[in-house]
């Protein structure tokens, strides 16, 4: 039996076991994917023990993404650029780190809408998820990426780290945008709503939110109501899981309606 896991603290809310469990059943694989609540103190020893316990790898989530990259023996370029890992593969005695969040974001965006890399992009937020999103958009050819964040210094740091990106005021200008992305926690269940006036946003600008609880955030509802193409955030979670599953279980899984239903249940 091949094992994989998601490591975090807290972890009970994670949808990853439902996601990978669906694929394991669908492909009839003799494997299991388990949630493990892991503290920072335990993480280094646990990662070294997991291969011997039958784990092919794991996902890593808050608050261990940066530590996981530091503890890995090798890492992909994108994980290094982002400065965090969400996917670890154990093979040949080494821990290999990757970050598939940006890949998941882009695959979800491409599946849901057509966006034009030549038009300006505005990212709301400058946290860990924003780094992955900006990295992916820059690699996909976005030439004018603007970042607005409540804490300006974090937007400045991102602009410094990713060439072609610049920090703008929180409460930003939406004129001429081709893509608007919310990467803040605002709009999530239990968080304040994201108050933004979309009246200056071009009618054909794509609007996407990486928050997926609720599936239709207030931002997406407002954008949809005025006719903008919208893409919800659940697909990012689904797509980011593909490279890990492929590496651990040796099968290329599909992101489809059945998977969405399984995760939403
Ligand atoms: N769909 C997916 O697969 C996926 C993947 C990763 C993350 N996410 C979601 O993305 C969101 C951000 O995750 P993260 O890892 O980037 O978190 P993070 O590193 O903690 O960053 C949080 C961001 O939200 C902003 N923010 C929080 N509260 C705010 C408020 N009251 N007013 C204005 N800005 C506020 C923060 O601004 P400051 O810098 O000013 O604090 C920061 O930019 C979470 O909701 C997470 O669930 C979704």
PDB file of C-alpha atoms and ligand atoms in Angstrom:
ATOM      1  CA  UNK A   1       0.000   0.000   0.000  1.00  0.00           C
ATOM      2  CA  UNK A   2       1.275   3.458  -0.919  1.00  0.00           C
ATOM      3  CA  UNK A   3       0.693   6.212   1.623  1.00  0.00           C
ATOM      4  CA  UNK A   4       0.516   9.995   1.298  1.00  0.00           C
ATOM      5  CA  UNK A   5      -0.592  12.685   3.730  1.00  0.00           C
ATOM      6  CA  UNK A   6      -1.291  16.339   4.315  1.00  0.00           C
ATOM      7  CA  UNK A   7       0.629  17.911   7.203  1.00  0.00           C
ATOM      8  CA  UNK A   8      -0.604  21.074   8.903  1.00  0.00           C
ATOM      9  CA  UNK A   9      -1.817  22.600  12.145  1.00  0.00           C
ATOM     10  CA  UNK A  10      -4.811  22.786  12.259  1.00  0.00           C
ATOM     11  CA  UNK A  11      -5.686  20.163   9.657  1.00  0.00           C
ATOM     12  CA  UNK A  12      -9.264  18.984  10.282  1.00  0.00           C
ATOM     13  CA  UNK A  13     -10.671  21.497   7.762  1.00  0.00           C
ATOM     14  CA  UNK A  14      -8.518  20.203   4.894  1.00  0.00           C
ATOM     15  CA  UNK A  15     -10.350  19.052   1.773  1.00  0.00           C
ATOM     16  CA  UNK A  16      -7.252  17.260   0.445  1.00  0.00           C
ATOM     17  CA  UNK A  17      -8.121  13.826   1.941  1.00  0.00           C
ATOM     18  CA  UNK A  18     -11.519  13.909   0.143  1.00  0.00           C
ATOM     19  CA  UNK A  19      -9.815  15.021  -3.055  1.00  0.00           C
ATOM     20  CA  UNK A  20      -7.075  12.375  -3.130  1.00  0.00           C
ATOM     21  CA  UNK A  21      -9.454   9.755  -1.698  1.00  0.00           C
ATOM     22  CA  UNK A  22     -11.723  10.276  -4.717  1.00  0.00           C
ATOM     23  CA  UNK A  23      -8.848   9.721  -7.138  1.00  0.00           C
ATOM     24  CA  UNK A  24      -7.584   6.649  -5.220  1.00  0.00           C
ATOM     25  CA  UNK A  25     -11.046   5.042  -5.414  1.00  0.00           C
ATOM     26  CA  UNK A  26     -11.577   6.081  -9.029  1.00  0.00           C
ATOM     27  CA  UNK A  27      -8.301   4.479 -10.132  1.00  0.00           C
ATOM     28  CA  UNK A  28      -8.596   1.447  -7.829  1.00  0.00           C
ATOM     29  CA  UNK A  29      -5.202   2.173  -6.274  1.00  0.00           C
ATOM     30  CA  UNK A  30      -4.060   0.330  -3.144  1.00  0.00           C
ATOM     31  CA  UNK A  31      -3.217   3.504  -1.257  1.00  0.00           C
ATOM     32  CA  UNK A  32      -4.335   5.955   1.398  1.00  0.00           C
ATOM     33  CA  UNK A  33      -4.072   9.720   1.939  1.00  0.00           C
ATOM     34  CA  UNK A  34      -4.357  10.856   5.546  1.00  0.00           C
ATOM     35  CA  UNK A  35      -4.527  14.217   7.376  1.00  0.00           C
ATOM     36  CA  UNK A  36      -1.835  14.580  10.067  1.00  0.00           C
ATOM     37  CA  UNK A  37      -1.882  17.382  12.623  1.00  0.00           C
ATOM     38  CA  UNK A  38       1.800  18.192  13.035  1.00  0.00           C
ATOM     39  CA  UNK A  39       3.484  20.851  15.160  1.00  0.00           C
ATOM     40  CA  UNK A  40       6.601  22.722  14.055  1.00  0.00           C
ATOM     41  CA  UNK A  41       8.677  20.876  16.661  1.00  0.00           C
ATOM     42  CA  UNK A  42       7.766  17.463  15.284  1.00  0.00           C
ATOM     43  CA  UNK A  43       7.968  18.317  11.574  1.00  0.00           C
ATOM     44  CA  UNK A  44      11.723  17.707  10.900  1.00  0.00           C
ATOM     45  CA  UNK A  45      11.817  14.267  12.561  1.00  0.00           C
ATOM     46  CA  UNK A  46       8.494  13.229  11.064  1.00  0.00           C
ATOM     47  CA  UNK A  47       9.583  14.079   7.512  1.00  0.00           C
ATOM     48  CA  UNK A  48      12.712  11.919   7.917  1.00  0.00           C
ATOM     49  CA  UNK A  49      10.646   9.007   9.299  1.00  0.00           C
ATOM     50  CA  UNK A  50       7.827   9.049   6.758  1.00  0.00           C
ATOM     51  CA  UNK A  51       9.585   7.224   3.871  1.00  0.00           C
ATOM     52  CA  UNK A  52      10.367   4.294   6.206  1.00  0.00           C
ATOM     53  CA  UNK A  53       6.709   4.161   7.221  1.00  0.00           C
ATOM     54  CA  UNK A  54       5.597   3.697   3.614  1.00  0.00           C
ATOM     55  CA  UNK A  55       4.845   7.281   2.627  1.00  0.00           C
ATOM     56  CA  UNK A  56       5.688   8.238  -0.963  1.00  0.00           C
ATOM     57  CA  UNK A  57       5.300  11.911  -0.098  1.00  0.00           C
ATOM     58  CA  UNK A  58       2.954  14.492   1.348  1.00  0.00           C
ATOM     59  CA  UNK A  59       1.327  17.851   1.007  1.00  0.00           C
ATOM     60  CA  UNK A  60       2.275  20.546   3.469  1.00  0.00           C
ATOM     61  CA  UNK A  61      -0.022  23.366   4.477  1.00  0.00           C
ATOM     62  CA  UNK A  62      -0.189  26.272   6.945  1.00  0.00           C
ATOM     63  CA  UNK A  63       1.994  26.855   8.954  1.00  0.00           C
ATOM     64  CA  UNK A  64       4.710  24.562   7.549  1.00  0.00           C
ATOM     65  CA  UNK A  65       5.158  25.594   3.904  1.00  0.00           C
ATOM     66  CA  UNK A  66       8.351  27.621   4.401  1.00  0.00           C
ATOM     67  CA  UNK A  67       9.850  25.090   6.839  1.00  0.00           C
ATOM     68  CA  UNK A  68       9.139  22.242   4.417  1.00  0.00           C
ATOM     69  CA  UNK A  69      11.187  23.952   1.724  1.00  0.00           C
ATOM     70  CA  UNK A  70      14.054  24.537   4.145  1.00  0.00           C
ATOM     71  CA  UNK A  71      13.996  20.902   5.297  1.00  0.00           C
ATOM     72  CA  UNK A  72      13.958  19.415   1.783  1.00  0.00           C
ATOM     73  CA  UNK A  73      17.142  18.120   0.103  1.00  0.00           C
ATOM     74  CA  UNK A  74      16.199  19.322  -3.381  1.00  0.00           C
ATOM     75  CA  UNK A  75      13.564  21.696  -4.740  1.00  0.00           C
ATOM     76  CA  UNK A  76      12.057  22.887  -7.997  1.00  0.00           C
ATOM     77  CA  UNK A  77      12.929  26.361  -9.235  1.00  0.00           C
ATOM     78  CA  UNK A  78       9.338  27.497  -8.695  1.00  0.00           C
ATOM     79  CA  UNK A  79       9.361  26.387  -5.060  1.00  0.00           C
ATOM     80  CA  UNK A  80      12.573  28.364  -4.536  1.00  0.00           C
ATOM     81  CA  UNK A  81      11.170  31.453  -6.263  1.00  0.00           C
ATOM     82  CA  UNK A  82       7.994  31.269  -4.170  1.00  0.00           C
ATOM     83  CA  UNK A  83       9.974  30.515  -1.011  1.00  0.00           C
ATOM     84  CA  UNK A  84       7.634  27.767   0.170  1.00  0.00           C
ATOM     85  CA  UNK A  85       6.687  24.162  -0.609  1.00  0.00           C
ATOM     86  CA  UNK A  86       3.271  22.510  -0.649  1.00  0.00           C
ATOM     87  CA  UNK A  87       4.240  19.136  -2.173  1.00  0.00           C
ATOM     88  CA  UNK A  88       7.029  16.802  -1.032  1.00  0.00           C
ATOM     89  CA  UNK A  89       8.125  13.618  -2.810  1.00  0.00           C
ATOM     90  CA  UNK A  90      10.241  11.000  -1.027  1.00  0.00           C
ATOM     91  CA  UNK A  91      12.433   9.070  -3.463  1.00  0.00           C
ATOM     92  CA  UNK A  92      15.937   7.562  -3.461  1.00  0.00           C
ATOM     93  CA  UNK A  93      16.523   8.680   0.126  1.00  0.00           C
ATOM     94  CA  UNK A  94      15.907  12.364  -0.532  1.00  0.00           C
ATOM     95  CA  UNK A  95      13.066  14.776   0.144  1.00  0.00           C
ATOM     96  CA  UNK A  96      12.181  16.714  -2.994  1.00  0.00           C
ATOM     97  CA  UNK A  97      10.106  19.906  -2.637  1.00  0.00           C
ATOM     98  CA  UNK A  98       7.754  21.529  -5.122  1.00  0.00           C
ATOM     99  CA  UNK A  99       5.167  24.290  -4.973  1.00  0.00           C
ATOM    100  CA  UNK A 100       2.141  23.573  -7.164  1.00  0.00           C
ATOM    101  CA  UNK A 101      -0.128  26.415  -5.978  1.00  0.00           C
ATOM    102  CA  UNK A 102       0.753  28.674  -8.911  1.00  0.00           C
ATOM    103  CA  UNK A 103       0.369  25.799 -11.348  1.00  0.00           C
ATOM    104  CA  UNK A 104      -3.058  25.064  -9.835  1.00  0.00           C
ATOM    105  CA  UNK A 105      -4.076  28.706 -10.054  1.00  0.00           C
ATOM    106  CA  UNK A 106      -3.108  28.980 -13.710  1.00  0.00           C
ATOM    107  CA  UNK A 107      -4.654  25.651 -14.747  1.00  0.00           C
ATOM    108  CA  UNK A 108      -7.913  26.681 -13.068  1.00  0.00           C
ATOM    109  CA  UNK A 109      -7.845  30.103 -14.716  1.00  0.00           C
ATOM    110  CA  UNK A 110      -7.145  28.619 -18.146  1.00  0.00           C
ATOM    111  CA  UNK A 111      -9.970  26.100 -17.740  1.00  0.00           C
ATOM    112  CA  UNK A 112     -12.470  28.780 -16.720  1.00  0.00           C
ATOM    113  CA  UNK A 113     -11.791  31.855 -18.850  1.00  0.00           C
ATOM    114  CA  UNK A 114      -9.617  33.445 -21.520  1.00  0.00           C
ATOM    115  CA  UNK A 115      -7.281  36.084 -20.122  1.00  0.00           C
ATOM    116  CA  UNK A 116      -4.883  38.239 -22.102  1.00  0.00           C
ATOM    117  CA  UNK A 117      -1.295  38.411 -20.685  1.00  0.00           C
ATOM    118  CA  UNK A 118      -0.759  41.669 -22.573  1.00  0.00           C
ATOM    119  CA  UNK A 119      -3.351  43.486 -20.418  1.00  0.00           C
ATOM    120  CA  UNK A 120      -2.685  44.685 -16.852  1.00  0.00           C
ATOM    121  CA  UNK A 121      -3.299  42.279 -13.978  1.00  0.00           C
ATOM    122  CA  UNK A 122      -4.186  43.392 -10.443  1.00  0.00           C
ATOM    123  CA  UNK A 123      -3.478  41.093  -7.510  1.00  0.00           C
ATOM    124  CA  UNK A 124      -5.186  41.918  -4.208  1.00  0.00           C
ATOM    125  CA  UNK A 125      -3.052  40.602  -1.339  1.00  0.00           C
ATOM    126  CA  UNK A 126       0.632  39.927  -0.817  1.00  0.00           C
ATOM    127  CA  UNK A 127       0.709  36.787   1.328  1.00  0.00           C
ATOM    128  CA  UNK A 128       2.026  33.328   0.524  1.00  0.00           C
ATOM    129  CA  UNK A 129      -0.674  32.548  -2.014  1.00  0.00           C
ATOM    130  CA  UNK A 130      -0.037  35.848  -3.820  1.00  0.00           C
ATOM    131  CA  UNK A 131       3.620  34.879  -4.312  1.00  0.00           C
ATOM    132  CA  UNK A 132       2.599  31.644  -6.035  1.00  0.00           C
ATOM    133  CA  UNK A 133      -0.027  33.405  -8.170  1.00  0.00           C
ATOM    134  CA  UNK A 134       2.371  36.172  -9.245  1.00  0.00           C
ATOM    135  CA  UNK A 135       5.099  33.685 -10.071  1.00  0.00           C
ATOM    136  CA  UNK A 136       2.728  31.659 -12.251  1.00  0.00           C
ATOM    137  CA  UNK A 137       1.261  34.704 -14.029  1.00  0.00           C
ATOM    138  CA  UNK A 138       4.723  36.143 -14.699  1.00  0.00           C
ATOM    139  CA  UNK A 139       5.894  32.824 -16.137  1.00  0.00           C
ATOM    140  CA  UNK A 140       2.755  32.718 -18.285  1.00  0.00           C
ATOM    141  CA  UNK A 141       3.735  36.032 -19.866  1.00  0.00           C
ATOM    142  CA  UNK A 142       1.865  38.656 -17.843  1.00  0.00           C
ATOM    143  CA  UNK A 143       3.800  41.861 -18.488  1.00  0.00           C
ATOM    144  CA  UNK A 144       2.105  44.360 -16.165  1.00  0.00           C
ATOM    145  CA  UNK A 145       1.352  42.867 -12.755  1.00  0.00           C
ATOM    146  CA  UNK A 146       0.183  45.218  -9.988  1.00  0.00           C
ATOM    147  CA  UNK A 147      -0.062  44.237  -6.328  1.00  0.00           C
ATOM    148  CA  UNK A 148      -2.260  46.013  -3.777  1.00  0.00           C
ATOM    149  CA  UNK A 149      -2.072  45.015  -0.137  1.00  0.00           C
ATOM    150  CA  UNK A 150      -3.344  46.444   3.146  1.00  0.00           C
ATOM    151  CA  UNK A 151       0.223  46.324   4.481  1.00  0.00           C
ATOM    152  CA  UNK A 152       2.113  48.220   1.801  1.00  0.00           C
ATOM    153  CA  UNK A 153       5.549  46.876   2.810  1.00  0.00           C
ATOM    154  CA  UNK A 154       4.531  43.332   1.859  1.00  0.00           C
ATOM    155  CA  UNK A 155       3.409  44.489  -1.598  1.00  0.00           C
ATOM    156  CA  UNK A 156       6.726  46.317  -2.007  1.00  0.00           C
ATOM    157  CA  UNK A 157       8.623  43.159  -1.036  1.00  0.00           C
ATOM    158  CA  UNK A 158       6.744  41.145  -3.659  1.00  0.00           C
ATOM    159  CA  UNK A 159       7.358  43.770  -6.322  1.00  0.00           C
ATOM    160  CA  UNK A 160      11.049  43.608  -5.459  1.00  0.00           C
ATOM    161  CA  UNK A 161      11.116  39.801  -5.662  1.00  0.00           C
ATOM    162  CA  UNK A 162       9.267  39.475  -8.974  1.00  0.00           C
ATOM    163  CA  UNK A 163      10.517  41.639 -11.876  1.00  0.00           C
ATOM    164  CA  UNK A 164       7.685  43.156 -13.914  1.00  0.00           C
ATOM    165  CA  UNK A 165       5.551  43.509 -10.779  1.00  0.00           C
ATOM    166  CA  UNK A 166       4.821  46.814  -9.032  1.00  0.00           C
ATOM    167  CA  UNK A 167       3.088  47.752  -5.805  1.00  0.00           C
ATOM    168  CA  UNK A 168       0.034  50.042  -5.995  1.00  0.00           C
ATOM    169  CA  UNK A 169      -2.239  51.641  -3.403  1.00  0.00           C
ATOM    170  CA  UNK A 170      -4.765  49.516  -1.485  1.00  0.00           C
ATOM    171  CA  UNK A 171      -8.024  50.817  -2.984  1.00  0.00           C
ATOM    172  CA  UNK A 172      -6.537  50.643  -6.439  1.00  0.00           C
ATOM    173  CA  UNK A 173      -7.422  51.860  -9.907  1.00  0.00           C
ATOM    174  CA  UNK A 174      -9.311  49.176 -11.852  1.00  0.00           C
ATOM    175  CA  UNK A 175      -9.361  50.969 -15.221  1.00  0.00           C
ATOM    176  CA  UNK A 176      -7.943  49.011 -18.132  1.00  0.00           C
ATOM    177  CA  UNK A 177      -7.429  45.761 -16.213  1.00  0.00           C
ATOM    178  CA  UNK A 178      -7.659  42.451 -18.030  1.00  0.00           C
ATOM    179  CA  UNK A 179      -7.561  40.315 -14.897  1.00  0.00           C
ATOM    180  CA  UNK A 180      -8.440  40.933 -11.236  1.00  0.00           C
ATOM    181  CA  UNK A 181      -7.386  38.335  -8.639  1.00  0.00           C
ATOM    182  CA  UNK A 182      -8.286  38.265  -4.949  1.00  0.00           C
ATOM    183  CA  UNK A 183      -5.630  36.431  -2.943  1.00  0.00           C
ATOM    184  CA  UNK A 184      -6.523  38.014   0.404  1.00  0.00           C
ATOM    185  CA  UNK A 185      -8.482  36.104   3.019  1.00  0.00           C
ATOM    186  CA  UNK A 186     -11.259  38.715   2.693  1.00  0.00           C
ATOM    187  CA  UNK A 187     -14.595  37.254   1.639  1.00  0.00           C
ATOM    188  CA  UNK A 188     -13.855  33.904   3.248  1.00  0.00           C
ATOM    189  CA  UNK A 189     -16.351  32.483   5.758  1.00  0.00           C
ATOM    190  CA  UNK A 190     -15.565  34.085   9.127  1.00  0.00           C
ATOM    191  CA  UNK A 191     -13.557  36.950   7.601  1.00  0.00           C
ATOM    192  CA  UNK A 192     -14.660  40.496   6.739  1.00  0.00           C
ATOM    193  CA  UNK A 193     -16.000  40.974   3.214  1.00  0.00           C
ATOM    194  CA  UNK A 194     -13.881  42.461   0.451  1.00  0.00           C
ATOM    195  CA  UNK A 195     -15.377  45.875  -0.223  1.00  0.00           C
ATOM    196  CA  UNK A 196     -14.434  46.939  -3.699  1.00  0.00           C
ATOM    197  CA  UNK A 197     -16.267  49.108  -6.200  1.00  0.00           C
ATOM    198  CA  UNK A 198     -16.104  47.430  -9.599  1.00  0.00           C
ATOM    199  CA  UNK A 199     -17.672  50.286 -11.570  1.00  0.00           C
ATOM    200  CA  UNK A 200     -14.361  51.230 -13.270  1.00  0.00           C
ATOM    201  CA  UNK A 201     -13.467  47.632 -14.170  1.00  0.00           C
ATOM    202  CA  UNK A 202     -13.683  46.879 -17.917  1.00  0.00           C
ATOM    203  CA  UNK A 203     -16.689  44.666 -18.683  1.00  0.00           C
ATOM    204  CA  UNK A 204     -14.526  41.978 -20.267  1.00  0.00           C
ATOM    205  CA  UNK A 205     -11.951  41.755 -17.429  1.00  0.00           C
ATOM    206  CA  UNK A 206     -11.715  38.288 -15.900  1.00  0.00           C
ATOM    207  CA  UNK A 207     -12.320  38.201 -12.133  1.00  0.00           C
ATOM    208  CA  UNK A 208     -11.097  35.303 -10.011  1.00  0.00           C
ATOM    209  CA  UNK A 209     -10.984  34.666  -6.285  1.00  0.00           C
ATOM    210  CA  UNK A 210      -8.766  32.039  -4.687  1.00  0.00           C
ATOM    211  CA  UNK A 211     -11.067  31.941  -1.654  1.00  0.00           C
ATOM    212  CA  UNK A 212     -13.453  29.013  -2.183  1.00  0.00           C
ATOM    213  CA  UNK A 213     -15.508  29.036   1.027  1.00  0.00           C
ATOM    214  CA  UNK A 214     -18.038  30.259  -0.047  1.00  0.00           C
ATOM    215  CA  UNK A 215     -17.686  29.041  -3.617  1.00  0.00           C
ATOM    216  CA  UNK A 216     -19.206  32.279  -4.906  1.00  0.00           C
ATOM    217  CA  UNK A 217     -17.647  35.092  -2.891  1.00  0.00           C
ATOM    218  CA  UNK A 218     -19.204  38.559  -2.815  1.00  0.00           C
ATOM    219  CA  UNK A 219     -16.498  39.668  -5.259  1.00  0.00           C
ATOM    220  CA  UNK A 220     -17.435  36.963  -7.767  1.00  0.00           C
ATOM    221  CA  UNK A 221     -21.158  37.616  -7.308  1.00  0.00           C
ATOM    222  CA  UNK A 222     -20.685  41.349  -7.949  1.00  0.00           C
ATOM    223  CA  UNK A 223     -18.498  40.669 -10.992  1.00  0.00           C
ATOM    224  CA  UNK A 224     -20.929  38.121 -12.400  1.00  0.00           C
ATOM    225  CA  UNK A 225     -23.862  40.528 -11.888  1.00  0.00           C
ATOM    226  CA  UNK A 226     -22.193  43.136 -14.116  1.00  0.00           C
ATOM    227  CA  UNK A 227     -21.316  40.565 -16.783  1.00  0.00           C
ATOM    228  CA  UNK A 228     -17.601  39.976 -16.153  1.00  0.00           C
ATOM    229  CA  UNK A 229     -16.268  36.461 -16.744  1.00  0.00           C
ATOM    230  CA  UNK A 230     -15.576  34.857 -13.342  1.00  0.00           C
ATOM    231  CA  UNK A 231     -13.574  31.853 -12.122  1.00  0.00           C
ATOM    232  CA  UNK A 232     -14.018  30.467  -8.603  1.00  0.00           C
ATOM    233  CA  UNK A 233     -11.151  29.290  -6.381  1.00  0.00           C
ATOM    234  CA  UNK A 234     -12.027  25.633  -5.854  1.00  0.00           C
ATOM    235  CA  UNK A 235     -10.403  24.588  -9.116  1.00  0.00           C
ATOM    236  CA  UNK A 236      -7.050  25.948  -7.886  1.00  0.00           C
ATOM    237  CA  UNK A 237      -7.182  23.479  -4.993  1.00  0.00           C
ATOM    238  CA  UNK A 238      -8.127  20.633  -7.351  1.00  0.00           C
ATOM    239  CA  UNK A 239      -5.466  21.365  -9.961  1.00  0.00           C
ATOM    240  CA  UNK A 240      -2.626  21.942  -7.456  1.00  0.00           C
ATOM    241  CA  UNK A 241      -3.126  18.360  -6.284  1.00  0.00           C
ATOM    242  CA  UNK A 242      -2.432  16.770  -9.689  1.00  0.00           C
ATOM    243  CA  UNK A 243       1.419  16.782  -9.673  1.00  0.00           C
ATOM    244  CA  UNK A 244       1.599  15.272  -6.171  1.00  0.00           C
ATOM    245  CA  UNK A 245      -0.852  12.469  -6.919  1.00  0.00           C
ATOM    246  CA  UNK A 246       0.999  11.654 -10.149  1.00  0.00           C
ATOM    247  CA  UNK A 247       4.373  11.520  -8.361  1.00  0.00           C
ATOM    248  CA  UNK A 248       3.172   9.414  -5.403  1.00  0.00           C
ATOM    249  CA  UNK A 249       0.733   7.013  -7.043  1.00  0.00           C
ATOM    250  CA  UNK A 250       2.027   6.914 -10.627  1.00  0.00           C
ATOM    251  CA  UNK A 251      -1.263   7.866 -12.305  1.00  0.00           C
ATOM    252  CA  UNK A 252      -2.222  11.147 -14.011  1.00  0.00           C
ATOM    253  CA  UNK A 253      -5.537  12.059 -12.324  1.00  0.00           C
ATOM    254  CA  UNK A 254      -8.279  14.162 -13.924  1.00  0.00           C
ATOM    255  CA  UNK A 255      -9.884  17.310 -12.599  1.00  0.00           C
ATOM    256  CA  UNK A 256     -13.567  16.934 -13.521  1.00  0.00           C
ATOM    257  CA  UNK A 257     -17.093  17.469 -12.224  1.00  0.00           C
ATOM    258  CA  UNK A 258     -17.063  14.246 -10.217  1.00  0.00           C
ATOM    259  CA  UNK A 259     -13.964  15.410  -8.327  1.00  0.00           C
ATOM    260  CA  UNK A 260     -15.553  18.812  -7.654  1.00  0.00           C
ATOM    261  CA  UNK A 261     -18.680  17.104  -6.314  1.00  0.00           C
ATOM    262  CA  UNK A 262     -16.622  14.783  -4.085  1.00  0.00           C
ATOM    263  CA  UNK A 263     -14.721  17.715  -2.563  1.00  0.00           C
ATOM    264  CA  UNK A 264     -17.843  19.863  -2.145  1.00  0.00           C
ATOM    265  CA  UNK A 265     -19.766  17.111  -0.305  1.00  0.00           C
TER     266      UNK A 265
HETATM  267  N1  LIG B   1      -7.808  28.027  -3.722  1.00  0.00           N
HETATM  268  C1  LIG B   1      -6.693  27.540  -3.210  1.00  0.00           C
HETATM  269  O1  LIG B   1      -6.228  26.447  -3.564  1.00  0.00           O
HETATM  270  C2  LIG B   1      -5.943  28.360  -2.184  1.00  0.00           C
HETATM  271  C3  LIG B   1      -4.560  28.142  -1.988  1.00  0.00           C
HETATM  272  C4  LIG B   1      -3.877  28.911  -1.039  1.00  0.00           C
HETATM  273  C5  LIG B   1      -4.574  29.874  -0.301  1.00  0.00           C
HETATM  274  N2  LIG B   1      -5.914  30.041  -0.509  1.00  0.00           N
HETATM  275  C6  LIG B   1      -6.658  31.075   0.251  1.00  0.00           C
HETATM  276  O2  LIG B   1      -6.043  32.319  -0.003  1.00  0.00           O
HETATM  277  C7  LIG B   1      -6.155  33.177   1.126  1.00  0.00           C
HETATM  278  C8  LIG B   1      -4.784  33.764   1.462  1.00  0.00           C
HETATM  279  O3  LIG B   1      -3.886  32.714   1.797  1.00  0.00           O
HETATM  280  P1  LIG B   1      -2.341  33.034   2.138  1.00  0.00           P
HETATM  281  O4  LIG B   1      -1.703  31.718   2.388  1.00  0.00           O
HETATM  282  O5  LIG B   1      -1.756  33.961   1.134  1.00  0.00           O
HETATM  283  O6  LIG B   1      -2.500  33.817   3.542  1.00  0.00           O
HETATM  284  P2  LIG B   1      -1.478  34.892   4.183  1.00  0.00           P
HETATM  285  O7  LIG B   1      -0.088  34.628   3.759  1.00  0.00           O
HETATM  286  O8  LIG B   1      -1.823  34.906   5.629  1.00  0.00           O
HETATM  287  O9  LIG B   1      -1.926  36.294   3.527  1.00  0.00           O
HETATM  288  C9  LIG B   1      -3.188  36.855   3.838  1.00  0.00           C
HETATM  289  C10 LIG B   1      -3.461  38.053   2.926  1.00  0.00           C
HETATM  290  O10 LIG B   1      -4.782  38.554   3.222  1.00  0.00           O
HETATM  291  C11 LIG B   1      -4.676  39.923   3.623  1.00  0.00           C
HETATM  292  N3  LIG B   1      -5.679  40.223   4.653  1.00  0.00           N
HETATM  293  C12 LIG B   1      -6.061  39.431   5.690  1.00  0.00           C
HETATM  294  N4  LIG B   1      -6.999  40.063   6.427  1.00  0.00           N
HETATM  295  C13 LIG B   1      -7.194  41.288   5.862  1.00  0.00           C
HETATM  296  C14 LIG B   1      -8.030  42.393   6.160  1.00  0.00           C
HETATM  297  N5  LIG B   1      -8.870  42.387   7.213  1.00  0.00           N
HETATM  298  N6  LIG B   1      -7.985  43.477   5.348  1.00  0.00           N
HETATM  299  C15 LIG B   1      -7.150  43.503   4.274  1.00  0.00           C
HETATM  300  N7  LIG B   1      -6.320  42.484   3.939  1.00  0.00           N
HETATM  301  C16 LIG B   1      -6.359  41.386   4.725  1.00  0.00           C
HETATM  302  C17 LIG B   1      -3.277  40.073   4.171  1.00  0.00           C
HETATM  303  O11 LIG B   1      -2.894  41.432   4.159  1.00  0.00           O
HETATM  304  P3  LIG B   1      -1.763  41.973   5.197  1.00  0.00           P
HETATM  305  O12 LIG B   1      -0.430  41.635   4.545  1.00  0.00           O
HETATM  306  O13 LIG B   1      -2.019  43.421   5.278  1.00  0.00           O
HETATM  307  O14 LIG B   1      -1.965  41.254   6.493  1.00  0.00           O
HETATM  308  C18 LIG B   1      -2.487  39.221   3.153  1.00  0.00           C
HETATM  309  O15 LIG B   1      -2.299  39.901   1.943  1.00  0.00           O
HETATM  310  C19 LIG B   1      -6.760  32.311   2.238  1.00  0.00           C
HETATM  311  O16 LIG B   1      -8.140  32.601   2.315  1.00  0.00           O
HETATM  312  C20 LIG B   1      -6.549  30.894   1.757  1.00  0.00           C
HETATM  313  O17 LIG B   1      -7.552  30.008   2.224  1.00  0.00           O
HETATM  314  C21 LIG B   1      -6.609  29.321  -1.445  1.00  0.00           C
END
